[in-house]
PDB file of C-alpha atoms in Angstrom:
ATOM      1  CA  MET A  54       0.039   0.071  -0.229  1.00 86.00           C
ATOM      2  CA  THR A  55       3.053   2.430   0.813  1.00 92.00           C
ATOM      3  CA  ASP A  56       3.636   2.267  -2.973  1.00 92.00           C
ATOM      4  CA  ARG A  57       0.171   3.482  -3.889  1.00 93.00           C
ATOM      5  CA  VAL A  58       0.100   6.124  -1.672  1.00 94.00           C
ATOM      6  CA  ALA A  59       3.254   7.274  -3.007  1.00 95.00           C
ATOM      7  CA  ARG A  60       2.192   6.906  -6.446  1.00 94.00           C
ATOM      8  CA  LEU A  61      -1.215   8.769  -5.815  1.00 95.00           C
ATOM      9  CA  THR A  62       0.554  11.480  -4.053  1.00 95.00           C
ATOM     10  CA  GLY A  63       3.392  11.900  -5.937  1.00 94.00           C
ATOM     11  CA  ARG A  64       5.340  11.833  -2.637  1.00 94.00           C
ATOM     12  CA  ALA A  65       7.509   9.333  -1.147  1.00 94.00           C
ATOM     13  CA  VAL A  66       6.279   7.831   2.143  1.00 95.00           C
ATOM     14  CA  ARG A  67       8.257   7.942   5.539  1.00 94.00           C
ATOM     15  CA  ASP A  68       5.797   6.248   7.531  1.00 91.00           C
ATOM     16  CA  GLY A  69       2.576   4.048   7.579  1.00 86.00           C
ATOM     17  CA  PRO A  70       0.045   3.533   6.583  1.00 89.00           C
ATOM     18  CA  ALA A  71      -1.121   2.442  10.088  1.00 91.00           C
ATOM     19  CA  GLY A  72      -3.728   2.873  12.833  1.00 89.00           C
ATOM     20  CA  HIS A  73      -7.565   3.708  12.847  1.00 86.00           C
ATOM     21  CA  PRO A  74      -8.290   5.404  10.493  1.00 84.00           C
ATOM     22  CA  PRO A  75      -4.811   4.768   8.628  1.00 93.00           C
ATOM     23  CA  ARG A  76      -2.392   7.557   8.423  1.00 95.00           C
ATOM     24  CA  ALA A  77       0.784   8.016   6.675  1.00 96.00           C
ATOM     25  CA  THR A  78       3.603  10.411   6.726  1.00 96.00           C
ATOM     26  CA  LEU A  79       4.821  11.518   3.510  1.00 95.00           C
ATOM     27  CA  ASP A  80       8.420  12.566   3.098  1.00 95.00           C
ATOM     28  CA  ASP A  81       7.682  16.456   3.524  1.00 95.00           C
ATOM     29  CA  GLY A  82       6.149  15.537   7.008  1.00 95.00           C
ATOM     30  CA  THR A  83       2.492  15.818   5.819  1.00 95.00           C
ATOM     31  CA  VAL A  84       0.300  13.503   7.736  1.00 95.00           C
ATOM     32  CA  VAL A  85      -2.425  12.162   5.405  1.00 97.00           C
ATOM     33  CA  VAL A  86      -5.466   9.575   5.870  1.00 97.00           C
ATOM     34  CA  VAL A  87      -5.569   6.613   3.609  1.00 97.00           C
ATOM     35  CA  LYS A  88      -8.792   4.977   3.065  1.00 95.00           C
ATOM     36  CA  ASP A  89      -8.812   1.627   1.446  1.00 94.00           C
ATOM     37  CA  SER A  90     -12.117   0.778  -0.069  1.00 93.00           C
ATOM     38  CA  SER A  91     -11.068  -2.409  -2.079  1.00 89.00           C
ATOM     39  CA  GLY A  92     -14.086  -4.203  -1.058  1.00 90.00           C
ATOM     40  CA  ASP A  93     -16.570  -1.805  -2.262  1.00 92.00           C
ATOM     41  CA  PRO A  94     -15.366  -1.500  -5.946  1.00 91.00           C
ATOM     42  CA  GLY A  95     -15.548   2.242  -7.094  1.00 92.00           C
ATOM     43  CA  ALA A  96     -16.340   3.509  -3.705  1.00 95.00           C
ATOM     44  CA  ALA A  97     -12.886   5.610  -3.505  1.00 96.00           C
ATOM     45  CA  THR A  98     -13.566   7.125  -6.925  1.00 95.00           C
ATOM     46  CA  ALA A  99     -16.840   8.078  -5.737  1.00 96.00           C
ATOM     47  CA  GLU A 100     -16.009   9.598  -2.623  1.00 97.00           C
ATOM     48  CA  ALA A 101     -13.238  11.740  -4.085  1.00 98.00           C
ATOM     49  CA  ALA A 102     -15.551  12.951  -6.580  1.00 98.00           C
ATOM     50  CA  GLY A 103     -17.970  13.891  -3.841  1.00 98.00           C
ATOM     51  CA  LEU A 104     -15.336  15.607  -2.017  1.00 98.00           C
ATOM     52  CA  ARG A 105     -14.392  17.765  -4.763  1.00 98.00           C
ATOM     53  CA  TRP A 106     -17.975  18.791  -5.436  1.00 98.00           C
ATOM     54  CA  ILE A 107     -18.720  19.574  -1.965  1.00 98.00           C
ATOM     55  CA  ALA A 108     -15.990  21.878  -1.450  1.00 98.00           C
ATOM     56  CA  VAL A 109     -17.768  25.151  -2.401  1.00 98.00           C
ATOM     57  CA  PRO A 110     -16.614  28.602  -1.366  1.00 97.00           C
ATOM     58  CA  GLY A 111     -18.067  29.801   1.682  1.00 96.00           C
ATOM     59  CA  GLY A 112     -19.249  26.005   2.523  1.00 97.00           C
ATOM     60  CA  PRO A 113     -18.078  23.730   5.303  1.00 96.00           C
ATOM     61  CA  PRO A 114     -14.410  22.915   5.081  1.00 95.00           C
ATOM     62  CA  VAL A 115     -13.594  19.459   3.483  1.00 96.00           C
ATOM     63  CA  PRO A 116     -10.369  17.553   3.540  1.00 96.00           C
ATOM     64  CA  ARG A 117      -8.178  18.032   0.487  1.00 96.00           C
ATOM     65  CA  VAL A 118      -8.307  15.069  -1.811  1.00 98.00           C
ATOM     66  CA  LEU A 119      -4.648  14.219  -2.618  1.00 97.00           C
ATOM     67  CA  GLY A 120      -5.055  11.111  -4.780  1.00 96.00           C
ATOM     68  CA  ALA A 121      -7.580   8.377  -5.344  1.00 96.00           C
ATOM     69  CA  ASP A 122      -8.053   5.374  -7.768  1.00 94.00           C
ATOM     70  CA  ASP A 123     -10.654   2.951  -7.943  1.00 90.00           C
ATOM     71  CA  ALA A 124     -10.036   1.411  -4.353  1.00 92.00           C
ATOM     72  CA  LEU A 125      -7.737   3.749  -2.546  1.00 96.00           C
ATOM     73  CA  LEU A 126      -8.236   7.412  -1.265  1.00 97.00           C
ATOM     74  CA  VAL A 127      -5.760   9.591  -0.041  1.00 98.00           C
ATOM     75  CA  THR A 128      -6.742  13.011   1.908  1.00 98.00           C
ATOM     76  CA  GLY A 129      -5.510  15.579   3.997  1.00 96.00           C
ATOM     77  CA  LEU A 130      -5.882  14.921   7.923  1.00 94.00           C
ATOM     78  CA  VAL A 131      -8.482  17.122   9.845  1.00 91.00           C
ATOM     79  CA  PRO A 132      -6.693  18.223  13.127  1.00 87.00           C
ATOM     80  CA  PRO A 133      -8.931  17.726  16.495  1.00 87.00           C
ATOM     81  CA  GLY A 134     -10.846  20.572  17.489  1.00 87.00           C
ATOM     82  CA  ARG A 135     -14.098  20.807  19.583  1.00 87.00           C
ATOM     83  CA  ALA A 136     -17.729  21.476  19.125  1.00 93.00           C
ATOM     84  CA  THR A 137     -18.757  25.014  20.279  1.00 92.00           C
ATOM     85  CA  PRO A 138     -21.913  27.185  19.635  1.00 93.00           C
ATOM     86  CA  ALA A 139     -19.787  29.655  17.596  1.00 91.00           C
ATOM     87  CA  ALA A 140     -18.522  26.621  15.513  1.00 94.00           C
ATOM     88  CA  ALA A 141     -22.196  25.159  15.114  1.00 96.00           C
ATOM     89  CA  GLU A 142     -23.629  28.755  14.162  1.00 95.00           C
ATOM     90  CA  ARG A 143     -21.201  28.902  11.500  1.00 95.00           C
ATOM     91  CA  PHE A 144     -21.588  25.221  10.210  1.00 97.00           C
ATOM     92  CA  GLY A 145     -25.416  25.914  10.002  1.00 98.00           C
ATOM     93  CA  ARG A 146     -24.566  29.029   7.830  1.00 97.00           C
ATOM     94  CA  GLU A 147     -22.076  27.063   5.575  1.00 97.00           C
ATOM     95  CA  LEU A 148     -24.095  23.858   5.381  1.00 98.00           C
ATOM     96  CA  ALA A 149     -26.848  26.300   3.699  1.00 98.00           C
ATOM     97  CA  THR A 150     -24.308  27.855   1.309  1.00 98.00           C
ATOM     98  CA  LEU A 151     -23.136  24.228   0.213  1.00 98.00           C
ATOM     99  CA  HIS A 152     -26.986  23.283  -0.215  1.00 98.00           C
ATOM    100  CA  ALA A 153     -27.386  26.242  -2.393  1.00 98.00           C
ATOM    101  CA  ALA A 154     -24.736  25.294  -4.742  1.00 98.00           C
ATOM    102  CA  GLY A 155     -27.223  23.210  -6.285  1.00 98.00           C
ATOM    103  CA  ALA A 156     -27.116  20.376  -8.711  1.00 98.00           C
ATOM    104  CA  ASP A 157     -28.152  19.599 -12.281  1.00 98.00           C
ATOM    105  CA  ALA A 158     -31.110  17.346 -11.205  1.00 98.00           C
ATOM    106  CA  PHE A 159     -32.497  15.118  -8.446  1.00 98.00           C
ATOM    107  CA  GLY A 160     -30.213  12.080  -8.388  1.00 98.00           C
ATOM    108  CA  ALA A 161     -27.359  13.581 -10.415  1.00 98.00           C
ATOM    109  CA  PRO A 162     -23.965  12.556  -9.367  1.00 98.00           C
ATOM    110  CA  PRO A 163     -20.987  14.653  -8.696  1.00 98.00           C
ATOM    111  CA  PRO A 164     -18.997  15.625 -11.856  1.00 97.00           C
ATOM    112  CA  GLY A 165     -16.543  12.610 -12.403  1.00 95.00           C
ATOM    113  CA  GLY A 166     -18.824  10.246 -10.103  1.00 95.00           C
ATOM    114  CA  PRO A 167     -20.100   6.947 -11.056  1.00 94.00           C
ATOM    115  CA  ALA A 168     -23.859   6.485 -11.486  1.00 95.00           C
ATOM    116  CA  ARG A 169     -23.284   3.280  -9.202  1.00 94.00           C
ATOM    117  CA  ALA A 170     -22.197   4.511  -5.998  1.00 95.00           C
ATOM    118  CA  TRP A 171     -22.260   3.595  -2.417  1.00 96.00           C
ATOM    119  CA  ILE A 172     -23.847   4.747   0.827  1.00 96.00           C
ATOM    120  CA  GLY A 173     -21.809   2.985   3.507  1.00 92.00           C
ATOM    121  CA  HIS A 174     -21.326  -0.698   2.329  1.00 93.00           C
ATOM    122  CA  THR A 175     -24.206  -0.722   0.203  1.00 95.00           C
ATOM    123  CA  ARG A 176     -24.759   0.276  -3.357  1.00 95.00           C
ATOM    124  CA  MET A 177     -26.510   3.535  -4.099  1.00 97.00           C
ATOM    125  CA  GLU A 178     -27.764   4.459  -7.835  1.00 96.00           C
ATOM    126  CA  ASN A 179     -26.960   8.429  -8.877  1.00 97.00           C
ATOM    127  CA  ARG A 180     -29.168   8.760 -11.931  1.00 96.00           C
ATOM    128  CA  PRO A 181     -30.478  12.041 -12.752  1.00 98.00           C
ATOM    129  CA  TYR A 182     -34.243  12.474 -12.683  1.00 97.00           C
ATOM    130  CA  ASP A 183     -36.239  14.870 -14.701  1.00 94.00           C
ATOM    131  CA  GLY A 184     -39.011  15.209 -12.515  1.00 95.00           C
ATOM    132  CA  PRO A 185     -40.360  16.122  -9.030  1.00 97.00           C
ATOM    133  CA  TRP A 186     -38.371  15.317  -6.112  1.00 98.00           C
ATOM    134  CA  ALA A 187     -41.131  13.247  -4.397  1.00 98.00           C
ATOM    135  CA  ASP A 188     -41.472  10.672  -7.086  1.00 98.00           C
ATOM    136  CA  TRP A 189     -37.613  10.635  -7.452  1.00 98.00           C
ATOM    137  CA  PHE A 190     -37.059   9.869  -3.836  1.00 98.00           C
ATOM    138  CA  ALA A 191     -39.633   7.217  -3.756  1.00 98.00           C
ATOM    139  CA  ALA A 192     -38.193   5.454  -6.659  1.00 97.00           C
ATOM    140  CA  ASP A 193     -34.543   5.556  -6.492  1.00 97.00           C
ATOM    141  CA  ARG A 194     -34.107   6.123  -2.417  1.00 98.00           C
ATOM    142  CA  VAL A 195     -36.777   4.632  -0.555  1.00 98.00           C
ATOM    143  CA  LEU A 196     -37.986   1.586  -2.493  1.00 98.00           C
ATOM    144  CA  PRO A 197     -35.117  -0.142  -3.445  1.00 97.00           C
ATOM    145  CA  TYR A 198     -33.955  -0.437   0.214  1.00 98.00           C
ATOM    146  CA  LEU A 199     -37.367  -1.243   1.430  1.00 98.00           C
ATOM    147  CA  ARG A 200     -37.670  -4.209  -0.963  1.00 97.00           C
ATOM    148  CA  ALA A 201     -33.938  -5.277   0.423  1.00 97.00           C
ATOM    149  CA  ALA A 202     -34.831  -4.848   4.216  1.00 97.00           C
ATOM    150  CA  ARG A 203     -37.912  -6.965   3.571  1.00 96.00           C
ATOM    151  CA  ASP A 204     -36.214  -9.729   1.659  1.00 96.00           C
ATOM    152  CA  ARG A 205     -33.389  -9.880   4.543  1.00 95.00           C
ATOM    153  CA  GLY A 206     -36.067  -9.914   7.197  1.00 96.00           C
ATOM    154  CA  ALA A 207     -35.183  -6.566   8.605  1.00 97.00           C
ATOM    155  CA  LEU A 208     -38.734  -5.366   8.084  1.00 96.00           C
ATOM    156  CA  ASP A 209     -41.966  -7.425   8.797  1.00 95.00           C
ATOM    157  CA  PRO A 210     -44.627  -7.121   6.254  1.00 96.00           C
ATOM    158  CA  ALA A 211     -46.928  -4.737   8.405  1.00 97.00           C
ATOM    159  CA  GLY A 212     -43.730  -2.272   8.455  1.00 97.00           C
ATOM    160  CA  ALA A 213     -43.051  -2.778   4.945  1.00 97.00           C
ATOM    161  CA  ALA A 214     -46.690  -1.968   4.167  1.00 98.00           C
ATOM    162  CA  ALA A 215     -46.564   1.503   6.154  1.00 98.00           C
ATOM    163  CA  VAL A 216     -43.284   2.432   4.410  1.00 98.00           C
ATOM    164  CA  ASP A 217     -44.843   1.538   0.906  1.00 98.00           C
ATOM    165  CA  ASP A 218     -48.104   3.421   1.982  1.00 98.00           C
ATOM    166  CA  VAL A 219     -45.853   6.510   2.368  1.00 98.00           C
ATOM    167  CA  CYS A 220     -44.416   6.266  -1.147  1.00 98.00           C
ATOM    168  CA  GLY A 221     -48.022   6.115  -2.575  1.00 97.00           C
ATOM    169  CA  ARG A 222     -48.798   9.439  -0.915  1.00 98.00           C
ATOM    170  CA  ILE A 223     -45.657  10.930  -1.058  1.00 98.00           C
ATOM    171  CA  GLY A 224     -46.479  13.630  -3.313  1.00 97.00           C
ATOM    172  CA  ALA A 225     -49.119  15.236  -0.638  1.00 97.00           C
ATOM    173  CA  LEU A 226     -46.440  14.808   1.803  1.00 98.00           C
ATOM    174  CA  ALA A 227     -43.394  16.479   0.319  1.00 98.00           C
ATOM    175  CA  GLY A 228     -43.905  19.884   0.938  1.00 97.00           C
ATOM    176  CA  PRO A 229     -43.048  22.968  -1.191  1.00 96.00           C
ATOM    177  CA  ASP A 230     -41.446  22.498  -4.391  1.00 96.00           C
ATOM    178  CA  GLU A 231     -37.361  23.326  -4.043  1.00 97.00           C
ATOM    179  CA  PRO A 232     -34.623  22.929  -6.560  1.00 97.00           C
ATOM    180  CA  PRO A 233     -32.070  20.332  -6.606  1.00 98.00           C
ATOM    181  CA  ALA A 234     -29.888  21.103  -3.763  1.00 98.00           C
ATOM    182  CA  ARG A 235     -26.082  19.819  -3.487  1.00 98.00           C
ATOM    183  CA  LEU A 236     -25.932  17.302  -0.721  1.00 98.00           C
ATOM    184  CA  HIS A 237     -23.208  15.634   1.527  1.00 98.00           C
ATOM    185  CA  GLY A 238     -25.941  12.527   1.158  1.00 98.00           C
ATOM    186  CA  ASP A 239     -24.773  10.570   4.389  1.00 98.00           C
ATOM    187  CA  LEU A 240     -24.664  13.547   6.853  1.00 98.00           C
ATOM    188  CA  TRP A 241     -24.803  11.676  10.105  1.00 96.00           C
ATOM    189  CA  SER A 242     -22.781  12.915  13.288  1.00 96.00           C
ATOM    190  CA  GLY A 243     -19.977  10.727  12.683  1.00 95.00           C
ATOM    191  CA  ASN A 244     -19.029  12.414   9.104  1.00 97.00           C
ATOM    192  CA  VAL A 245     -19.101  15.808  10.774  1.00 97.00           C
ATOM    193  CA  LEU A 246     -15.669  16.185  12.389  1.00 96.00           C
ATOM    194  CA  TRP A 247     -14.873  19.508  14.804  1.00 94.00           C
ATOM    195  CA  GLY A 248     -11.665  20.762  13.952  1.00 89.00           C
ATOM    196  CA  PRO A 249      -9.760  24.006  13.174  1.00 77.00           C
ATOM    197  CA  ARG A 250     -10.403  26.090  10.160  1.00 64.00           C
ATOM    198  CA  ASP A 251      -7.523  25.818   7.381  1.00 52.00           C
ATOM    199  CA  ASP A 252      -7.621  29.189   5.970  1.00 53.00           C
ATOM    200  CA  VAL A 253      -8.158  31.687   9.490  1.00 50.00           C
ATOM    201  CA  GLY A 254      -7.566  29.300  12.547  1.00 51.00           C
ATOM    202  CA  GLY A 255      -9.788  30.298  15.426  1.00 55.00           C
ATOM    203  CA  ASP A 256     -12.168  28.504  17.653  1.00 61.00           C
ATOM    204  CA  GLY A 257     -12.821  25.443  15.208  1.00 79.00           C
ATOM    205  CA  ALA A 258     -15.325  24.562  12.535  1.00 91.00           C
ATOM    206  CA  ALA A 259     -17.486  21.521  11.283  1.00 95.00           C
ATOM    207  CA  TRP A 260     -15.526  19.596   8.537  1.00 96.00           C
ATOM    208  CA  LEU A 261     -17.475  17.164   6.239  1.00 97.00           C
ATOM    209  CA  ILE A 262     -15.900  13.774   5.552  1.00 97.00           C
ATOM    210  CA  ASP A 263     -16.881  10.508   3.732  1.00 97.00           C
ATOM    211  CA  PRO A 264     -19.922  11.986   1.550  1.00 98.00           C
ATOM    212  CA  ALA A 265     -22.506  10.069  -0.349  1.00 98.00           C
ATOM    213  CA  ALA A 266     -22.774  13.207  -2.604  1.00 98.00           C
ATOM    214  CA  HIS A 267     -25.881  13.564  -5.014  1.00 98.00           C
ATOM    215  CA  GLY A 268     -28.478  16.066  -6.083  1.00 98.00           C
ATOM    216  CA  GLY A 269     -31.422  15.842  -3.676  1.00 98.00           C
ATOM    217  CA  HIS A 270     -33.686  17.736  -1.195  1.00 98.00           C
ATOM    218  CA  ARG A 271     -31.827  19.834   1.372  1.00 98.00           C
ATOM    219  CA  GLU A 272     -34.126  18.698   4.351  1.00 98.00           C
ATOM    220  CA  SER A 273     -32.532  15.175   3.799  1.00 98.00           C
ATOM    221  CA  ASP A 274     -29.247  16.253   4.955  1.00 98.00           C
ATOM    222  CA  LEU A 275     -30.857  18.011   7.985  1.00 98.00           C
ATOM    223  CA  ALA A 276     -33.097  15.122   8.910  1.00 98.00           C
ATOM    224  CA  MET A 277     -29.891  12.762   8.949  1.00 97.00           C
ATOM    225  CA  LEU A 278     -28.150  15.058  11.456  1.00 97.00           C
ATOM    226  CA  ASP A 279     -31.322  14.919  13.634  1.00 96.00           C
ATOM    227  CA  LEU A 280     -31.662  11.248  13.432  1.00 94.00           C
ATOM    228  CA  PHE A 281     -28.154  10.350  14.991  1.00 88.00           C
ATOM    229  CA  GLY A 282     -27.501  13.563  17.161  1.00 90.00           C
ATOM    230  CA  LEU A 283     -25.069  16.342  16.582  1.00 96.00           C
ATOM    231  CA  PRO A 284     -23.549  18.672  19.236  1.00 96.00           C
ATOM    232  CA  HIS A 285     -25.352  22.195  19.225  1.00 97.00           C
ATOM    233  CA  LEU A 286     -27.675  21.263  16.795  1.00 98.00           C
ATOM    234  CA  ASP A 287     -30.364  23.465  17.401  1.00 98.00           C
ATOM    235  CA  VAL A 288     -27.800  26.366  16.928  1.00 98.00           C
ATOM    236  CA  VAL A 289     -27.097  24.720  13.551  1.00 98.00           C
ATOM    237  CA  LEU A 290     -30.539  24.635  12.454  1.00 98.00           C
ATOM    238  CA  ALA A 291     -31.379  28.081  13.491  1.00 98.00           C
ATOM    239  CA  ALA A 292     -28.534  29.286  11.850  1.00 98.00           C
ATOM    240  CA  TYR A 293     -29.417  27.594   8.574  1.00 98.00           C
ATOM    241  CA  ASP A 294     -32.874  28.851   8.787  1.00 98.00           C
ATOM    242  CA  GLU A 295     -31.705  32.356   8.999  1.00 98.00           C
ATOM    243  CA  HIS A 296     -29.504  32.264   6.373  1.00 98.00           C
ATOM    244  CA  SER A 297     -31.821  30.098   3.850  1.00 98.00           C
ATOM    245  CA  PRO A 298     -35.265  29.854   5.326  1.00 98.00           C
ATOM    246  CA  LEU A 299     -36.618  26.492   5.272  1.00 98.00           C
ATOM    247  CA  GLY A 300     -40.147  25.417   3.764  1.00 97.00           C
ATOM    248  CA  ASP A 301     -43.534  25.762   5.877  1.00 97.00           C
ATOM    249  CA  GLY A 302     -43.884  22.469   7.724  1.00 97.00           C
ATOM    250  CA  TRP A 303     -40.286  21.189   7.394  1.00 98.00           C
ATOM    251  CA  ARG A 304     -39.997  19.868  10.930  1.00 97.00           C
ATOM    252  CA  GLU A 305     -43.275  17.632  10.158  1.00 97.00           C
ATOM    253  CA  ARG A 306     -41.160  16.046   7.044  1.00 98.00           C
ATOM    254  CA  VAL A 307     -38.152  15.032   9.222  1.00 98.00           C
ATOM    255  CA  ASP A 308     -39.786  11.487   9.313  1.00 98.00           C
ATOM    256  CA  LEU A 309     -40.184  11.502   5.691  1.00 98.00           C
ATOM    257  CA  HIS A 310     -36.507  12.068   4.855  1.00 98.00           C
ATOM    258  CA  GLN A 311     -35.187   9.778   7.739  1.00 98.00           C
ATOM    259  CA  LEU A 312     -36.843   6.941   5.733  1.00 98.00           C
ATOM    260  CA  PHE A 313     -33.894   6.691   3.398  1.00 98.00           C
ATOM    261  CA  PRO A 314     -31.059   6.030   6.350  1.00 98.00           C
ATOM    262  CA  LEU A 315     -33.108   4.166   8.178  1.00 98.00           C
ATOM    263  CA  LEU A 316     -33.987   1.803   5.156  1.00 98.00           C
ATOM    264  CA  VAL A 317     -30.262   1.792   4.490  1.00 98.00           C
ATOM    265  CA  HIS A 318     -29.359   0.969   8.017  1.00 97.00           C
ATOM    266  CA  ALA A 319     -31.824  -1.951   8.168  1.00 97.00           C
ATOM    267  CA  VAL A 320     -30.290  -3.528   5.132  1.00 97.00           C
ATOM    268  CA  LEU A 321     -26.647  -3.042   6.665  1.00 96.00           C
ATOM    269  CA  PHE A 322     -27.273  -3.695  10.453  1.00 96.00           C
ATOM    270  CA  GLY A 323     -30.565  -5.396  10.949  1.00 90.00           C
ATOM    271  CA  GLY A 324     -34.115  -5.156  12.099  1.00 76.00           C
ATOM    272  CA  GLY A 325     -33.904  -2.597  14.961  1.00 94.00           C
ATOM    273  CA  TYR A 326     -33.558   0.170  12.269  1.00 97.00           C
ATOM    274  CA  GLY A 327     -35.915  -1.436  10.174  1.00 97.00           C
ATOM    275  CA  ALA A 328     -38.753  -1.057  13.075  1.00 97.00           C
ATOM    276  CA  GLN A 329     -37.654   2.617  13.616  1.00 98.00           C
ATOM    277  CA  ALA A 330     -38.546   3.119   9.559  1.00 98.00           C
ATOM    278  CA  ALA A 331     -41.964   1.324  10.030  1.00 98.00           C
ATOM    279  CA  ALA A 332     -42.371   3.746  13.069  1.00 98.00           C
ATOM    280  CA  ALA A 333     -41.467   6.874  10.985  1.00 98.00           C
ATOM    281  CA  ALA A 334     -43.697   5.955   8.365  1.00 98.00           C
ATOM    282  CA  ARG A 335     -46.615   5.603  10.618  1.00 98.00           C
ATOM    283  CA  ARG A 336     -46.101   8.930  12.156  1.00 98.00           C
ATOM    284  CA  LEU A 337     -46.661  10.214   8.632  1.00 96.00           C
ATOM    285  CA  ARG A 338     -50.421   8.798   8.264  1.00 81.00           C
TER     286      ARG A 338
END
């Protein structure tokens, strides 16, 4: 792996990769993070494209991509920081800026990103959809994982029927029309690292890692932050809403947007998440 890191970065490797996450030190002293996705073909290419796409001016800071191939991704290291109200407020504004950068269509992949991408260790299709968000979300984000979760026994027939019923009524549940937003796509708290800013220093910032980036609805990223918790989330949401006001009734749509990550987790990890997806669907009745 050392030779591959050297090839991708154009620098000799002094130490590593070692540790968790694996880190290597280049010959100029730069410490880099090395992510091996050889078990998920194409995942490194998709992640590299996603990181480049979500690195927008005024958006949340993102580790620099130093090199990538089909299986290996090398990025800069995010130094540790801490979650503060000031950093959370900034993150809310920066996340709104990222979303406002937009996408060509719902389901559109990042430039250079594959149509068959990944979220976690399961496949995710990124196919541009020329139609309303609700139809795309049901067809490409909810129903494929509903079928997979049901087939593996992570969702019982009654729960599957509840989710399927939501898909049948999704146009009435979706809220006001919005243009495609530029999403991180897997924005749980573990993919938000609290660290210093690389440009101005100061009291820290929320850095984004491990995207499953695509064009989608901005409320989906916010719903995932809410699903798994984030320090000072109330501050983040207030700053976001002040910068880019959210549509009427957005809080009542959180369960709708959480169906996708809950079903993905049901496919990957089992039935507890399937039960949560069914409960979210029933709350939407």
